Short mmCIF file of C-alpha atoms and ligand atoms in Angstrom, two decimals:
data_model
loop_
_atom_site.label_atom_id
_atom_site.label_comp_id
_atom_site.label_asym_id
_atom_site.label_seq_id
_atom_site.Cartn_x
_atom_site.Cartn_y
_atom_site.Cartn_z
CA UNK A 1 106.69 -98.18 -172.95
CA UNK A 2 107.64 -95.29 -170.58
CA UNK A 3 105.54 -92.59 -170.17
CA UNK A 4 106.33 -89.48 -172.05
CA UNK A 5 106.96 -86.14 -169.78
CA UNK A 6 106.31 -82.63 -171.39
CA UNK A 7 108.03 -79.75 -169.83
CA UNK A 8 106.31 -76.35 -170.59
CA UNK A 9 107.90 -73.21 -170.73
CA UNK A 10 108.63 -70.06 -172.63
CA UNK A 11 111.84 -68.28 -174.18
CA UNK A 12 111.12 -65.62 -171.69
CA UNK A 13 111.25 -67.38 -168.61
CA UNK A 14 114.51 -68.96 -169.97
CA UNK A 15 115.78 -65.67 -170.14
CA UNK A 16 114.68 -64.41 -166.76
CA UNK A 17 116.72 -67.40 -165.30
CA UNK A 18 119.64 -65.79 -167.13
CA UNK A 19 119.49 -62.56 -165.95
CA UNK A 20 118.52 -63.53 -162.57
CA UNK A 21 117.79 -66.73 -160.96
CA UNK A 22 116.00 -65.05 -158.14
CA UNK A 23 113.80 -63.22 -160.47
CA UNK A 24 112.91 -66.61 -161.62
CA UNK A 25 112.08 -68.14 -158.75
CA UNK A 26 110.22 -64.86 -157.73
CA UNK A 27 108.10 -65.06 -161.10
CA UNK A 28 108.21 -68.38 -162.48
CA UNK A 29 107.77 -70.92 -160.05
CA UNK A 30 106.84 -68.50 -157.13
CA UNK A 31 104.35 -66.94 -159.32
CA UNK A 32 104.34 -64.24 -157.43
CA UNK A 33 102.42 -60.99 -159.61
CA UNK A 34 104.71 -58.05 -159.60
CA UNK A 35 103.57 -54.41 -160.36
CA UNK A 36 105.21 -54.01 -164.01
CA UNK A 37 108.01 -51.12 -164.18
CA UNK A 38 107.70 -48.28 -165.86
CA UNK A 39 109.99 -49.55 -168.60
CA UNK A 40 108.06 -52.78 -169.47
CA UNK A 41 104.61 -50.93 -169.44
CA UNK A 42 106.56 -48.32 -172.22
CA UNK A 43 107.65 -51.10 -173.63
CA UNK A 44 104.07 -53.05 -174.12
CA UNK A 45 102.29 -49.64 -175.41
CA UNK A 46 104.98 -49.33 -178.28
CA UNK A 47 104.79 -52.88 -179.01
CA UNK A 48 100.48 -52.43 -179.09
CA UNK A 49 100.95 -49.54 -181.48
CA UNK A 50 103.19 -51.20 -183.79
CA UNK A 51 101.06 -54.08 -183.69
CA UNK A 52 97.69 -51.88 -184.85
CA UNK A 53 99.80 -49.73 -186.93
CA UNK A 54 100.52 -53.48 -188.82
CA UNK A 55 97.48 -54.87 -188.32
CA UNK A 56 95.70 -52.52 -190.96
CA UNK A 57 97.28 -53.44 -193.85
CA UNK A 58 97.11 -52.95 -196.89
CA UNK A 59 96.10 -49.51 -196.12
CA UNK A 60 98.22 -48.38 -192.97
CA UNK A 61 96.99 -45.85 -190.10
CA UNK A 62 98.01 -42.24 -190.78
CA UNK A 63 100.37 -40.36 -188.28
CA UNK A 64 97.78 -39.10 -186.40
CA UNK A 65 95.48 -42.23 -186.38
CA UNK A 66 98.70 -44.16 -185.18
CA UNK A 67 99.74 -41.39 -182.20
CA UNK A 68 95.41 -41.23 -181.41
CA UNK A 69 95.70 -44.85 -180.46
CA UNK A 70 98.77 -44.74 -178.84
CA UNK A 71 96.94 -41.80 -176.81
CA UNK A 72 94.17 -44.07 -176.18
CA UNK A 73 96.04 -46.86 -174.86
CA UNK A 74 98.55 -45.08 -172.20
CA UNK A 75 98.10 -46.28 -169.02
CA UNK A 76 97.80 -42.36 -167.33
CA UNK A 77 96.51 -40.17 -170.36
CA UNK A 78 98.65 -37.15 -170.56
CA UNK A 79 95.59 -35.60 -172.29
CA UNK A 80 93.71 -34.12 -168.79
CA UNK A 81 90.70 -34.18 -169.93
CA UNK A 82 90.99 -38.15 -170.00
CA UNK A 83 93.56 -39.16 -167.13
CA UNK A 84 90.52 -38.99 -164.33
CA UNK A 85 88.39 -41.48 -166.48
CA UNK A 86 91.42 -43.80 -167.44
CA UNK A 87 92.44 -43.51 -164.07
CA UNK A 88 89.24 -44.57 -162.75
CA UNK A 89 88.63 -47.69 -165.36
CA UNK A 90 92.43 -48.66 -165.64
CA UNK A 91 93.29 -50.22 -161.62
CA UNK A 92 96.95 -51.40 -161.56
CA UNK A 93 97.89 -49.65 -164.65
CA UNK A 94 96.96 -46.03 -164.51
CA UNK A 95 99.54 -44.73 -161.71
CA UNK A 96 102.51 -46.58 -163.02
CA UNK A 97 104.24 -43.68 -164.17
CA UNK A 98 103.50 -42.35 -161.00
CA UNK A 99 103.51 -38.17 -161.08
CA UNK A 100 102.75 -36.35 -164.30
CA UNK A 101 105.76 -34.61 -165.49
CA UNK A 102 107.32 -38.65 -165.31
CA UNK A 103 104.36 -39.40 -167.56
CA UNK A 104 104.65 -36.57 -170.02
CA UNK A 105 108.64 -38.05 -170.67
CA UNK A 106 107.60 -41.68 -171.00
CA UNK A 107 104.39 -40.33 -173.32
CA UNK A 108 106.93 -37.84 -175.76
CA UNK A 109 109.26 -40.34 -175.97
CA UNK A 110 107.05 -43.00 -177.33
CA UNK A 111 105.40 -40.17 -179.98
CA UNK A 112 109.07 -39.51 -180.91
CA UNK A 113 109.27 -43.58 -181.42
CA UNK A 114 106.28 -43.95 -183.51
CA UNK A 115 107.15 -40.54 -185.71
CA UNK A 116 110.35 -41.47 -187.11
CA UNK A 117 108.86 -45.09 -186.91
CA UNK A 118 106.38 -43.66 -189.25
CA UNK A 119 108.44 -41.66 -191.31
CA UNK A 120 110.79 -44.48 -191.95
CA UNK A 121 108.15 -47.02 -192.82
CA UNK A 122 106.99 -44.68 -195.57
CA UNK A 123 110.02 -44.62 -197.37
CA UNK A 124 110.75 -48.71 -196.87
CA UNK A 125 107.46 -49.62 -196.97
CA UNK A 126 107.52 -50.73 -200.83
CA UNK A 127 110.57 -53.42 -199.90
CA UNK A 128 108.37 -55.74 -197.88
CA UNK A 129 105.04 -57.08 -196.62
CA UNK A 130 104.22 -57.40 -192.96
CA UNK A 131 102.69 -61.42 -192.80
CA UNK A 132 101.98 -61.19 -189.19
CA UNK A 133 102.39 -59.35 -186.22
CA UNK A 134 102.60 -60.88 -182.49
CA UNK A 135 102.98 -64.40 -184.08
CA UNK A 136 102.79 -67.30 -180.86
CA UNK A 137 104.89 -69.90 -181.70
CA UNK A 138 105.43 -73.36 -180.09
CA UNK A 139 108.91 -75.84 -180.54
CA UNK A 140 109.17 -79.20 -179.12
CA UNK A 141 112.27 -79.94 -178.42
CA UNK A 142 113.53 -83.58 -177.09
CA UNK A 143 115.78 -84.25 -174.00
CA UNK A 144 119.09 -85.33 -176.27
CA UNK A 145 120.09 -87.31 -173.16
CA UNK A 146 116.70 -88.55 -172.53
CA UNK A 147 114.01 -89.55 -175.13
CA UNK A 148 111.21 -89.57 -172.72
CA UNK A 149 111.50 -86.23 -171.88
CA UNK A 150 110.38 -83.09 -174.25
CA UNK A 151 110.51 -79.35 -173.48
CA UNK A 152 107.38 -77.23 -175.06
CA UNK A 153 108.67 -74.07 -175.58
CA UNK A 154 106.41 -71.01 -176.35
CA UNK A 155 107.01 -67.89 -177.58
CA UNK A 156 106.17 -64.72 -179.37
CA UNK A 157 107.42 -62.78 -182.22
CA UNK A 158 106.40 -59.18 -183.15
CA UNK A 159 106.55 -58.79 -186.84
CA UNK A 160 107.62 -61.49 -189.63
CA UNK A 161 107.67 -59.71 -193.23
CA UNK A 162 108.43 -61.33 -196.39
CA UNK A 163 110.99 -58.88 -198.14
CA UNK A 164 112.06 -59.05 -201.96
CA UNK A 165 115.08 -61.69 -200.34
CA UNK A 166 113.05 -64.04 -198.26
CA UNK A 167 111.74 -63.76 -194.69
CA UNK A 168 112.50 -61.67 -191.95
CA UNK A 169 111.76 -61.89 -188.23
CA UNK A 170 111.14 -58.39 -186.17
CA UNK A 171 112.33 -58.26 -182.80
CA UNK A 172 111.46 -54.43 -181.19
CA UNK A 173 113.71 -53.29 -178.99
CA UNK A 174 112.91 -50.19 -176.70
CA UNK A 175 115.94 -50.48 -174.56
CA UNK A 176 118.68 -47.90 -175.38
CA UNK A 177 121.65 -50.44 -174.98
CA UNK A 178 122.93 -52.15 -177.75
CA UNK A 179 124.10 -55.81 -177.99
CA UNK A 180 127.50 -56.41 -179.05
CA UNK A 181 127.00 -58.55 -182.35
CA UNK A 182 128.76 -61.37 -181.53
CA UNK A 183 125.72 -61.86 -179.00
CA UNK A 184 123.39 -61.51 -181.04
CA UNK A 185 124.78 -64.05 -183.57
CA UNK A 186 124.53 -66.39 -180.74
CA UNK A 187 121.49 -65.00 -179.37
CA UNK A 188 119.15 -68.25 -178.28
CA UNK A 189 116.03 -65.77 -178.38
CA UNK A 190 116.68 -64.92 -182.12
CA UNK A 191 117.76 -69.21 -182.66
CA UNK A 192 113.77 -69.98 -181.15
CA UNK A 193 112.32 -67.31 -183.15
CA UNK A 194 114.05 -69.36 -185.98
CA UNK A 195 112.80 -72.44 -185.15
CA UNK A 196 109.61 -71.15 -184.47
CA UNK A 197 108.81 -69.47 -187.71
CA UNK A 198 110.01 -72.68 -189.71
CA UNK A 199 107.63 -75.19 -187.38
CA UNK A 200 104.83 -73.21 -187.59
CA UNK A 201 105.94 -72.43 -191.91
CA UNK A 202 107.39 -75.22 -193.20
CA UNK A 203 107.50 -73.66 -196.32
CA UNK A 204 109.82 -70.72 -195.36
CA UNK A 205 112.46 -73.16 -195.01
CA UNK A 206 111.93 -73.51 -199.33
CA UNK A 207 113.76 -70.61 -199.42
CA UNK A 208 117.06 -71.74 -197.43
CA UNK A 209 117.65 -71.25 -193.30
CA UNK A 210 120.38 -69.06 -194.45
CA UNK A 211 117.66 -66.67 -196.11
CA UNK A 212 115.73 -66.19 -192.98
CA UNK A 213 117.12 -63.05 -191.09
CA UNK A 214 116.55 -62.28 -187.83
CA UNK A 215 116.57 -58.65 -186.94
CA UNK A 216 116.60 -56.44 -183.29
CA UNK A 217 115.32 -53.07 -184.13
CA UNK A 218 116.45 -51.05 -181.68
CA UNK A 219 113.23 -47.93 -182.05
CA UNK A 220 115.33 -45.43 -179.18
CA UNK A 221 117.81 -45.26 -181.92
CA UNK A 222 116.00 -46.42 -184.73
CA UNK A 223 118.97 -48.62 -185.88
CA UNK A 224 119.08 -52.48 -186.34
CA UNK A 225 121.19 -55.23 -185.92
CA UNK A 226 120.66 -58.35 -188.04
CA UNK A 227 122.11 -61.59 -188.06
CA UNK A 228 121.13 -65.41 -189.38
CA UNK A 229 121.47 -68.90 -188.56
CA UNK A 230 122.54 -72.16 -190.13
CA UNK A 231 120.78 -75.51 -189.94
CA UNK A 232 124.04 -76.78 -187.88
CA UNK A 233 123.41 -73.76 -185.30
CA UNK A 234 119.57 -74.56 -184.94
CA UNK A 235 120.41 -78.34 -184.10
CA UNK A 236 122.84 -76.90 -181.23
CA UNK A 237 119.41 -75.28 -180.04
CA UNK A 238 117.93 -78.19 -177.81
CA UNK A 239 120.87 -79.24 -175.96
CA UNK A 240 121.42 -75.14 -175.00
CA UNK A 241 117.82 -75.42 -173.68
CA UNK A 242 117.93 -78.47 -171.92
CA UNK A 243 121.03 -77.56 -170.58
CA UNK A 244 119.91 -74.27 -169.02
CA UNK A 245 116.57 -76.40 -167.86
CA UNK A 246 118.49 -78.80 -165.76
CA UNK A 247 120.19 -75.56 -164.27
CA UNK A 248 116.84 -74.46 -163.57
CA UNK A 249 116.31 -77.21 -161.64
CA UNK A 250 119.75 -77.51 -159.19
CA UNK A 251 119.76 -74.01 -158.86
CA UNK A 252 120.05 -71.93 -155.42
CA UNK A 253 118.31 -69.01 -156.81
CA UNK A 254 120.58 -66.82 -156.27
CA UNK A 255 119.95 -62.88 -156.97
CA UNK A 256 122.04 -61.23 -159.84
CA UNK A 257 122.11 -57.70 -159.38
CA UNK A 258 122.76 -55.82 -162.57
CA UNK A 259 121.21 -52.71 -164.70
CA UNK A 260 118.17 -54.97 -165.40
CA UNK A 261 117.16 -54.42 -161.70
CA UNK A 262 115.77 -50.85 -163.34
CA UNK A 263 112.84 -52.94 -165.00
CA UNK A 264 112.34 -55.63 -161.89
CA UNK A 265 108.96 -55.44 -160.06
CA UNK A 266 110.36 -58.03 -157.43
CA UNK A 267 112.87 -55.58 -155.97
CA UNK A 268 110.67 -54.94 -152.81
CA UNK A 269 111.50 -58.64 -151.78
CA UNK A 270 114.84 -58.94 -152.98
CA UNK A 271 117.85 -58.99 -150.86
CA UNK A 272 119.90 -56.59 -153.27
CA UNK A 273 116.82 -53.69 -153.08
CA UNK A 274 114.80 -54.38 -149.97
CA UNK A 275 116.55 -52.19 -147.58
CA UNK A 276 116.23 -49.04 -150.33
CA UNK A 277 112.07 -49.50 -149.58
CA UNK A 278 112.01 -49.88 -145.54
CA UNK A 279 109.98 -47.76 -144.11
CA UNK A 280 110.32 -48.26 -140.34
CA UNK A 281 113.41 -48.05 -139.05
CA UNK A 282 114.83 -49.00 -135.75
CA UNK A 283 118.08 -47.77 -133.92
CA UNK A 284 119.90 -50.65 -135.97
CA UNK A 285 118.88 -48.95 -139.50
CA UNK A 286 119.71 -45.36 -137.97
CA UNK A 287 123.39 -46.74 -136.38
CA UNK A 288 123.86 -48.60 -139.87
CA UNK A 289 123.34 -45.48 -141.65
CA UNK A 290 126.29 -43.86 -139.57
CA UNK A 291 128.27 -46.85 -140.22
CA UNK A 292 128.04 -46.80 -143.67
CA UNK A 293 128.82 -42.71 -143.84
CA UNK A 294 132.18 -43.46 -142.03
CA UNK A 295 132.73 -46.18 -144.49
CA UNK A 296 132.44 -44.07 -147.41
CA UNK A 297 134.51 -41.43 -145.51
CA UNK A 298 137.22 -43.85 -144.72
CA UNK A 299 137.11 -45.03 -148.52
CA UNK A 300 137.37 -41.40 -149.88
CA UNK A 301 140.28 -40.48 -147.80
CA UNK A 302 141.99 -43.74 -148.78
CA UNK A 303 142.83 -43.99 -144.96
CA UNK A 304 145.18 -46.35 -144.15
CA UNK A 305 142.87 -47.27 -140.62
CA UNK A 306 142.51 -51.05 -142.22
CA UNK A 307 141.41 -51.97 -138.40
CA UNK A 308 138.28 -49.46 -138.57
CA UNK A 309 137.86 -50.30 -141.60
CA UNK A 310 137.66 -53.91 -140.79
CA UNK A 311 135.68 -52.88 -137.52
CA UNK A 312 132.85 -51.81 -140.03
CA UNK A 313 132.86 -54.02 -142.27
CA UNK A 314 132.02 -56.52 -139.60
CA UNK A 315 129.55 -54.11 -138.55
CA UNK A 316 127.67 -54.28 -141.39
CA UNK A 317 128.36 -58.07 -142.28
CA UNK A 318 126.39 -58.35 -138.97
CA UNK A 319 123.69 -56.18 -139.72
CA UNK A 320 123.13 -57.76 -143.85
CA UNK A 321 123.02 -61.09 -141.59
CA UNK A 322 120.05 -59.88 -139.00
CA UNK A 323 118.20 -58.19 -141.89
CA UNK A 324 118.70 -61.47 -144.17
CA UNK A 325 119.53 -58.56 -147.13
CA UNK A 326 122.63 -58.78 -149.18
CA UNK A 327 122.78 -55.16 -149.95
CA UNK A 328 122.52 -51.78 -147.11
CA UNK A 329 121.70 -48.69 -148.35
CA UNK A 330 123.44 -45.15 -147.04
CA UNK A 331 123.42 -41.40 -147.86
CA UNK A 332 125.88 -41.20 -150.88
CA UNK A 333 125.99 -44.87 -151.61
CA UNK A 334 125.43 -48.69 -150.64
CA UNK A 335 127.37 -51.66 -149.94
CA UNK A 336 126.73 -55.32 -151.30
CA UNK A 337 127.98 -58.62 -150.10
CA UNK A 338 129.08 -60.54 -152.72
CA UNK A 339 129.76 -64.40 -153.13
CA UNK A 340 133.11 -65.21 -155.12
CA UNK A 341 134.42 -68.71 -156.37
CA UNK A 342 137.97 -69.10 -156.62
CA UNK A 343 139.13 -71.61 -159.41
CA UNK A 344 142.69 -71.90 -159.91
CA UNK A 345 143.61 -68.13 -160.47
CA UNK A 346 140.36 -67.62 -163.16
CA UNK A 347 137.15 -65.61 -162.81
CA UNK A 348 134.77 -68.28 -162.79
CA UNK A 349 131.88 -65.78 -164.59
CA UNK A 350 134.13 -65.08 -167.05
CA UNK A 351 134.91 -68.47 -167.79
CA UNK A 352 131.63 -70.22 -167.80
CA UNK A 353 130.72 -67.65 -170.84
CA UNK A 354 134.06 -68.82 -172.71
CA UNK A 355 132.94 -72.38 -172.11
CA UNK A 356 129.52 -71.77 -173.16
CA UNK A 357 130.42 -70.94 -176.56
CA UNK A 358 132.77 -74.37 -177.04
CA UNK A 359 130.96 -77.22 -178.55
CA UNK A 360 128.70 -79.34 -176.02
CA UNK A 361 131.30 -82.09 -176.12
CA UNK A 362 133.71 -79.67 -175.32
CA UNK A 363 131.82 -78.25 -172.57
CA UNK A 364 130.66 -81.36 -171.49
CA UNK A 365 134.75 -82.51 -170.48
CA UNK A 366 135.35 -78.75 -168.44
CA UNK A 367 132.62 -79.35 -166.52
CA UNK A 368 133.36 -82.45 -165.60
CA UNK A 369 137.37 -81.87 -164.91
CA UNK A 370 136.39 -78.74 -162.86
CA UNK A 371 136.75 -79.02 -159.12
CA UNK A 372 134.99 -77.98 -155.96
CA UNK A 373 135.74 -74.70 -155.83
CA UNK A 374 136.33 -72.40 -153.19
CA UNK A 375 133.60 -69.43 -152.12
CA UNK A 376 134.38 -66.72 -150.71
CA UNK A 377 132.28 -63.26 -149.82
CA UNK A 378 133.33 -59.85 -150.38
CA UNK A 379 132.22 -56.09 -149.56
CA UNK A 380 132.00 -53.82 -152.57
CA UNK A 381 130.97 -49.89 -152.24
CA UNK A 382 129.31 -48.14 -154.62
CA UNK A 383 129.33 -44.40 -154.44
CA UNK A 384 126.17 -43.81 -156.24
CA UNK A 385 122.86 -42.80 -154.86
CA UNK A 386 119.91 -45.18 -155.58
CA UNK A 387 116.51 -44.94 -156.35
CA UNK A 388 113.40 -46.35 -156.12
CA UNK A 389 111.82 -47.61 -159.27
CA UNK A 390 108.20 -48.18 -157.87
S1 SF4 B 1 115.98 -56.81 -158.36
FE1 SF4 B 1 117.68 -57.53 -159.61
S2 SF4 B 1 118.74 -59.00 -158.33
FE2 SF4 B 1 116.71 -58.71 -157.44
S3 SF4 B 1 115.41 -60.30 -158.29
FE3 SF4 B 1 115.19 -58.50 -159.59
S4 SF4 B 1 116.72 -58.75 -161.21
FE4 SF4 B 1 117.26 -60.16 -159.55
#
């Protein structure tokens, strides 16, 4: 009998390989500790206050017990009497927000959260029962293409209520962007949470898969976006997973910059963000600062001088080369090297999310009729001036 191999992971690092390989590889197998962003460590208090606020039941926090906590758990207090203390007992935490005025936004915008969270609740509150906040769940989920081999996926949903039509699953959101729903129908976060809830309940499933909603609640906006699955979706589920584990495993890592960067800690070893955080700088930064200046200049006249143009381009192909950085950072903007593949006329990106929505079997044939395809690398400007985010 073969021996039985149990992968372990968690929805989340899943996800981070979506966003970003690099990030990944950074956090995952790396595991390298990054200082948290100012957006994730917002994040975490909101999620801690909704989980005491919860918690309490039957009889719920008032207002001001909820927004006291909430003052007793921020990293930098923006009560002065406290901030030396917390300061002193909190080590990575406490400075995150860096100067004060950055910590009074962060702290008014979470009060402004948790008040019309508040207000809200009380006149919903009658419709449903909280069961559990911060629920860790586990699925194990087989290789379909090789018995011997099982993923243990881990996880952890914030709120599960039982409501007057069956159960629901909380997902808080604190970003301010909102999915389109077509995502979130296909959402593999919100398919997990599914599983999840019915592995760890069997008897939720007596009230039909179909019954079991899943709902973001975006709290910025204080609007939410349901959706549900079917028991032919959830069997989809482990082949998605195992799929995106074997990519895991022939990846190169690559970095994908996008507006998630905002919330990455790793951006001080990344070769999209390093250059923003040098600190030395030799007569190569200083001349590439000039290069990229007449760059700009060249762009924003729409000058026809394509051999200058081409002159610095090389310049600064050279220079992203020496520095091993994919990205240079100027005045008024920066430029990033990007890789390209060419596949018979089609944007690849575009198409691998079109194929990833086929059937497996379907997707399963593309891959395997799609050729070696051509890369290429391009220079893209980007006339906005960036900033540090730690
Ligand atoms: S900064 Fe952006 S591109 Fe770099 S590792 Fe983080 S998410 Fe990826």
């Amino acid at each position: 009998m073969n021996d039985i191999k149990i992968i372990k992971t968690s929805y989340s690092a899943l996800d981070t390989f979506r966003q970003c390989p690099l990030k990944y590889k950074f956090q995952v197998i790396d595991k390298i500790k990054a200082p948290k962003s100012k957006e994730a460590v917002f994040g975490n208090k909101i999620h801690k206050a909704l989980e005491f606020f919860h918690s309490k039941q039957p009889v719920s926090p008032t207002l001001d017990e909820l927004l006291n906590y909430l003052k007793e758990i921020w990293p930098a207090s923006s009560d002065a009497s406290l901030a030396e203390s917390k300061r002193a007992s909190r080590g990575g935490e406490s400075d995150v927000f860096g100067d004060e005025q950055t910590d009074m936004i962060y702290f008014s915008e979470a009060i402004k959260i948790l008040k019309n969270y508040y207000e809200h609740y009380l006149k919903i509150k009658d419709k449903f029962t909280v069961l559990d906040t911060e629920t860790r769940f586990e699925v194990l989920l087989e290789n379909p293409k090789n018995k011997d081999q099982k993923c243990l996926l881990a996880g952890i949903i914030d709120r599960i209520d039982k409501t007057r039509e069956g159960i629901e699953v909380i997902d808080y959101k604190t970003s301010k962007r909102f999915p389109a729903q077509n995502d979130v129908d296909n959402s593999l976060q919100l398919s997990l949470y599914c599983l999840g809830v019915i592995n760890r309940w069997p008897e939720f499933a007596k009230y039909g898969i179909e019954k079991l909603k899943l709902t973001l609640y975006f709290l910025k906006h204080h609007e939410t976006i349901t959706t549900r699955r079917t028991k032919e979706q959830l069997e989809g589920i482990q082949e998605k997973v195992w799929e995106l584990l074997g990519e895991t495993e022939k990846s190169e890592f690559q970095p994908i910059p996008s507006a998630l960067c905002d919330w990455c800690g790793y951006r001080k070893l990344c070769p999209m963000w390093k250059h923003l955080y040098k600190e030395q700088f030799t007569l190569d930064d200083q001349q590439i600062k000039k290069i990229i200046d007449e760059f700009f200049a060249l762009k924003q006249t729409n000058s026809k001088n394509n051999k200058r143009i081409n002159e610095l381009k090389e310049m600064i192909e050279n220079y992203l080369d020496k520095e091993k950085i994919e990205r240079v950072f100027g005045e008024i903007g920066y430029i990033t090297r990007l890789t390209q593949i060419k596949t018979g006329g089609y944007d690849i990106k575009k198409l691998e999310q079109i194929i990833k929505t086929l059937p497996p079997p379907i997707q399963e044939e593309l891959h395997k009729a799609k050729r070696t395809d051509k890369e290429y690398k391009i220079i893209k400007a980007s006339k906005v001036k960036a900033k540090k985010n730690n």
